Amino acid sequence: MDKACGFNITIVGLGLIGGSMAKAIRENLKVKNIWAVDLDRDALKEAHESGIIDDFFEDEKIPLSNSDMVILCTYPNTALDFMKNNRDNFKHGALITDTSGIKEKIVAEARNVLRSDCEFIGGHPMSGKESMGYKYSDGNIFQGTNYIITPDEKSNKEAVLLLKEILYTIGFKKIIEMSPEEHDRIIAYTSQLPHILACIMMNSKSFQGSRDVRGGSFRDITRVADINCELWSELLHENKQNILEELEAVMKDIKNISSMIDSDDVDSLKTVFKNSSMLRKEMNYERA
């Protein structure tokens, strides 16, 4: 991609997503330099020694003042603190983006924190793994997956186009634009609610008594219960209202199913099951 050829890119947070971003950029983009900032010096050294990043620095001012693009791959509030603390250190005209699972708070506060000559576009990759840390990072985890960006009316159209081109080049299949508010409302259902349900299953009093009779369905529904506790606690706290609405809705659905079972309403159960089966087939995950 020609536009990024002369770019210096700094990745803040070299964990699972940040490390995967660095690897995907290294493999697919011909940039000038990939730099990283992280508290985990071992991860930085490993990435540097393997050629994934070109350098890392004790003083974050050095890479930031020379970076055309900065990708914040940290927890949401850490990303905001980083922008506040480095407001004067970003390069003039820098494109700054993040990868966190909430967007309304991030986008609103980034506008207040960053200088007017810097461009911020919120982002969220719809891909990942249950394990965390640089050692689990993989540049291929983005291949064929979707990425959400949340530009607003103040966003520079050329910067949005540039970010899209970079994301497509490193492997994302589809870039979806939506407002930060819409993102947080939808993600509460499609991402945060499934994690909560998986954790409920694992914390159930029935868990210990079922050790030898857990099938594939139990494995599948609890896959995401192997969770980053700090991150997901923060995500749910910051998206409180949306997730509470989804929990209220799912509790009504559970009560409805319970009522069907209790009243021996087999026909209604069949209708629910047929509808869910049809909708699941339409999702066509296996061919995606």
Coordinates of C-alpha atoms in Angstrom, one line a residue:
M1 CA 0.0 0.0 0.0
D2 CA 1.8 3.1 -1.3
K3 CA 0.2 5.7 1.2
A4 CA 1.7 3.9 4.2
C5 CA 5.2 3.2 2.7
G6 CA 6.8 6.1 4.5
F7 CA 4.9 5.7 7.7
N8 CA 6.3 5.3 11.2
I9 CA 3.6 3.4 13.2
T10 CA 3.7 3.1 17.0
I11 CA 1.6 0.4 18.7
V12 CA 0.8 1.1 22.4
G13 CA 0.1 -2.1 24.2
L14 CA 1.9 -5.2 22.8
G15 CA -0.5 -7.8 24.1
L16 CA -2.7 -10.2 22.1
I17 CA -4.3 -7.5 19.8
G18 CA -1.3 -5.2 19.7
G19 CA 1.1 -8.0 19.0
S20 CA -1.2 -9.3 16.3
M21 CA -1.5 -5.9 14.8
A22 CA 2.3 -5.5 14.7
K23 CA 2.7 -8.9 13.1
A24 CA 0.0 -8.3 10.5
I25 CA 1.4 -4.9 9.6
R26 CA 4.9 -6.3 9.4
E27 CA 3.7 -9.1 7.0
N28 CA 1.4 -7.0 4.8
L29 CA 2.6 -3.4 4.8
K30 CA 5.8 -1.9 3.7
V31 CA 6.1 0.8 6.4
K32 CA 9.2 2.7 7.4
N33 CA 9.2 1.6 11.1
I34 CA 7.0 -0.3 13.5
W35 CA 7.6 0.8 17.1
A36 CA 6.0 -0.3 20.3
V37 CA 5.3 1.0 23.8
D38 CA 4.4 -1.4 26.6
L39 CA 5.1 -2.0 30.3
D40 CA 6.1 -5.6 29.6
R41 CA 9.8 -5.3 28.6
D42 CA 10.0 -9.0 27.9
A43 CA 7.3 -8.8 25.2
L44 CA 9.1 -5.7 23.7
K45 CA 12.4 -7.6 23.6
E46 CA 10.8 -10.7 22.0
A47 CA 9.1 -8.6 19.3
H48 CA 12.2 -6.7 18.6
E49 CA 14.5 -9.7 18.5
S50 CA 12.2 -11.5 16.1
G51 CA 12.0 -8.5 13.8
I52 CA 8.3 -7.8 14.4
I53 CA 9.1 -4.3 15.7
D54 CA 12.0 -2.1 14.7
D55 CA 12.6 -0.6 18.1
F56 CA 11.1 0.3 21.5
F57 CA 11.8 3.1 23.8
E58 CA 12.0 3.9 27.5
D59 CA 10.8 7.4 26.7
E60 CA 7.5 7.2 24.8
K61 CA 7.9 10.8 23.6
I62 CA 10.5 9.7 21.1
P63 CA 8.3 7.4 19.0
L64 CA 5.2 9.4 19.4
S65 CA 6.7 12.6 18.1
N66 CA 7.8 10.8 14.9
S67 CA 4.8 8.5 14.4
D68 CA 2.4 9.1 11.5
M69 CA 0.0 6.6 13.1
V70 CA -0.5 5.4 16.6
I71 CA -2.6 2.4 17.4
L72 CA -3.8 2.2 21.0
C73 CA -4.3 -1.5 21.9
T74 CA -4.9 -1.1 25.6
Y75 CA -7.8 -1.2 28.0
P76 CA -10.3 1.7 27.3
N77 CA -9.4 4.0 30.3
T78 CA -5.7 3.3 29.8
A79 CA -6.0 4.5 26.2
L80 CA -7.7 7.7 27.4
D81 CA -5.0 8.3 30.1
F82 CA -2.3 7.7 27.5
M83 CA -3.8 10.3 25.1
K84 CA -4.1 12.8 28.0
N85 CA -0.6 12.3 29.2
N86 CA 0.9 12.5 25.7
R87 CA -1.3 15.3 24.3
D88 CA 1.8 17.4 23.4
N89 CA 3.9 14.5 22.2
F90 CA 1.9 13.3 19.2
K91 CA 3.3 14.3 15.8
H92 CA 1.5 17.1 13.9
G93 CA -1.2 15.5 11.7
A94 CA -0.9 12.0 13.4
L95 CA -3.7 9.5 12.9
I96 CA -4.6 8.0 16.2
T97 CA -6.9 5.0 16.6
D98 CA -7.8 2.4 19.2
T99 CA -9.0 -1.2 19.4
S100 CA -11.1 -1.2 22.6
G101 CA -14.6 -2.8 23.0
I102 CA -16.4 0.4 23.9
K103 CA -16.5 3.5 21.7
E104 CA -18.9 6.2 22.9
K105 CA -16.7 7.3 25.9
I106 CA -13.5 6.8 24.0
V107 CA -14.5 8.9 21.0
A108 CA -16.1 11.7 23.1
E109 CA -13.1 12.1 25.4
A110 CA -10.5 11.7 22.6
R111 CA -12.1 14.8 21.0
N112 CA -11.6 16.8 24.2
V113 CA -8.1 15.5 24.9
L114 CA -6.3 15.5 21.6
R115 CA -5.0 18.5 19.8
S116 CA -7.0 19.7 16.8
D117 CA -4.2 18.9 14.4
C118 CA -4.4 15.2 15.3
E119 CA -7.0 12.9 13.9
F120 CA -8.8 10.2 16.1
I121 CA -10.9 7.4 14.6
G122 CA -12.3 4.8 17.0
G123 CA -11.9 1.1 16.0
H124 CA -12.8 -2.4 17.2
P125 CA -11.5 -5.6 15.6
M126 CA -14.2 -8.4 15.7
S127 CA -11.5 -11.0 16.2
G128 CA -9.3 -12.4 19.0
K129 CA -8.5 -15.3 21.2
E130 CA -9.4 -16.4 24.8
S131 CA -5.7 -16.2 25.8
M132 CA -4.0 -12.9 26.5
G133 CA -0.5 -11.6 26.1
Y134 CA 2.0 -11.2 23.3
K135 CA 3.0 -14.8 23.2
Y136 CA -0.5 -15.7 21.9
S137 CA -0.5 -12.9 19.2
D138 CA -0.9 -14.0 15.6
G139 CA -1.0 -11.8 12.6
N140 CA -3.4 -14.1 10.9
I141 CA -6.3 -13.8 13.4
F142 CA -7.6 -10.8 11.4
Q143 CA -7.9 -12.7 8.2
G144 CA -11.4 -12.7 6.9
T145 CA -12.9 -11.0 10.0
N146 CA -14.7 -7.7 10.4
Y147 CA -13.6 -4.4 11.8
I148 CA -15.8 -1.6 13.2
I149 CA -14.8 2.0 12.9
T150 CA -16.7 4.9 14.4
P151 CA -15.9 8.1 12.6
D152 CA -18.1 11.1 13.3
E153 CA -19.1 14.3 11.5
K154 CA -15.8 15.9 12.4
S155 CA -13.6 13.0 11.1
N156 CA -11.3 13.8 8.1
K157 CA -12.6 11.7 5.2
E158 CA -9.1 11.1 3.8
A159 CA -8.0 9.8 7.2
V160 CA -11.0 7.5 7.3
L161 CA -10.2 6.2 3.8
L162 CA -6.5 5.7 4.8
L163 CA -7.4 3.7 7.9
K164 CA -9.8 1.5 5.9
E165 CA -7.1 0.8 3.3
I166 CA -4.6 -0.2 6.0
L167 CA -7.2 -2.5 7.7
Y168 CA -8.1 -4.2 4.4
T169 CA -4.4 -4.7 3.6
I170 CA -3.7 -6.4 6.9
G171 CA -6.5 -8.9 6.3
F172 CA -9.8 -7.6 7.4
K173 CA -12.7 -8.7 5.2
K174 CA -15.2 -6.0 5.9
I175 CA -15.0 -2.6 7.5
I176 CA -18.2 -1.5 9.1
E177 CA -18.9 2.2 9.9
M178 CA -21.3 3.1 12.7
S179 CA -21.7 5.7 15.3
P180 CA -20.0 5.2 18.7
E181 CA -23.5 4.9 20.4
E182 CA -24.7 2.3 17.9
H183 CA -21.5 0.3 18.4
D184 CA -21.9 0.1 22.2
R185 CA -25.6 -0.8 21.9
I186 CA -25.0 -3.6 19.4
I187 CA -21.8 -4.9 21.1
A188 CA -23.6 -5.3 24.4
Y189 CA -25.7 -8.0 22.7
T190 CA -23.3 -9.6 20.2
S191 CA -20.1 -9.7 22.4
Q192 CA -20.6 -8.7 26.0
L193 CA -23.8 -10.7 26.6
P194 CA -22.3 -14.0 25.3
H195 CA -19.3 -13.6 27.7
I196 CA -21.7 -13.0 30.6
L197 CA -23.7 -16.1 29.8
A198 CA -20.6 -18.2 29.4
C199 CA -19.4 -17.1 32.8
I200 CA -22.9 -17.8 34.3
M201 CA -22.6 -21.4 33.1
M202 CA -19.2 -21.9 34.6
N203 CA -20.2 -20.4 37.9
S204 CA -23.4 -22.5 38.2
K205 CA -23.7 -24.8 41.2
S206 CA -24.4 -27.6 38.6
F207 CA -20.9 -27.3 37.2
Q208 CA -19.1 -29.6 39.6
G209 CA -21.7 -32.3 39.5
S210 CA -21.5 -32.5 35.7
R211 CA -17.8 -33.1 35.3
D212 CA -18.0 -36.4 33.4
V213 CA -21.0 -35.6 31.3
R214 CA -20.1 -32.4 29.5
G215 CA -20.6 -32.6 25.8
G216 CA -19.5 -30.4 22.8
S217 CA -22.4 -28.0 23.3
F218 CA -21.2 -27.2 26.8
R219 CA -17.7 -26.7 25.5
D220 CA -18.9 -24.4 22.7
I221 CA -21.2 -22.2 24.9
T222 CA -18.5 -21.8 27.6
R223 CA -15.6 -21.2 25.2
V224 CA -15.3 -17.4 26.0
A225 CA -15.5 -18.0 29.8
D226 CA -11.7 -18.1 29.7
I227 CA -11.8 -14.4 30.1
N228 CA -9.5 -11.4 30.8
C229 CA -11.1 -10.5 34.1
E230 CA -9.7 -6.9 34.3
L231 CA -10.6 -6.0 30.8
W232 CA -14.1 -7.4 30.7
S233 CA -15.0 -6.0 34.1
E234 CA -14.0 -2.6 32.7
L235 CA -15.9 -3.1 29.5
L236 CA -19.1 -4.0 31.3
H237 CA -18.8 -1.2 33.7
E238 CA -18.3 1.4 31.0
N239 CA -21.2 0.0 28.9
K240 CA -23.4 -0.5 31.9
Q241 CA -26.8 0.8 30.6
N242 CA -26.6 -1.1 27.3
I243 CA -25.7 -4.4 29.0
L244 CA -28.3 -4.0 31.7
E245 CA -31.0 -3.6 28.9
E246 CA -29.7 -6.8 27.2
L247 CA -29.7 -8.7 30.4
E248 CA -33.3 -7.6 31.2
A249 CA -34.3 -8.8 27.7
V250 CA -32.6 -12.2 27.9
M251 CA -34.2 -12.8 31.4
K252 CA -37.6 -12.2 29.9
D253 CA -36.7 -14.7 27.1
I254 CA -35.6 -17.3 29.7
K255 CA -38.8 -16.8 31.6
N256 CA -40.8 -17.2 28.4
I257 CA -39.1 -20.5 27.6
S258 CA -39.5 -21.6 31.2
S259 CA -43.2 -20.9 31.0
M260 CA -43.5 -23.0 27.8
I261 CA -41.8 -26.0 29.4
D262 CA -43.8 -25.7 32.6
S263 CA -47.1 -25.6 30.7
D264 CA -46.1 -28.4 28.3
D265 CA -46.4 -26.1 25.3
V266 CA -44.4 -28.2 23.0
D267 CA -45.6 -26.5 19.9
S268 CA -44.3 -23.1 21.0
L269 CA -41.0 -24.7 21.9
K270 CA -40.7 -26.2 18.5
T271 CA -41.4 -22.8 16.9
V272 CA -38.7 -21.2 19.0
F273 CA -36.2 -24.0 18.1
K274 CA -37.1 -24.0 14.4
N275 CA -36.6 -20.2 14.2
S276 CA -33.3 -20.3 16.0
S277 CA -32.1 -23.2 13.8
M278 CA -33.0 -21.3 10.7
L279 CA -31.4 -18.1 11.8
R280 CA -28.2 -19.9 12.8
K281 CA -27.9 -21.5 9.4
E282 CA -28.3 -18.1 7.8
M283 CA -25.3 -16.8 9.7
N284 CA -23.2 -19.3 7.7
Y285 CA -20.2 -19.1 10.1
E286 CA -18.6 -22.2 8.7
R287 CA -18.3 -20.8 5.2
A288 CA -17.2 -17.3 6.3

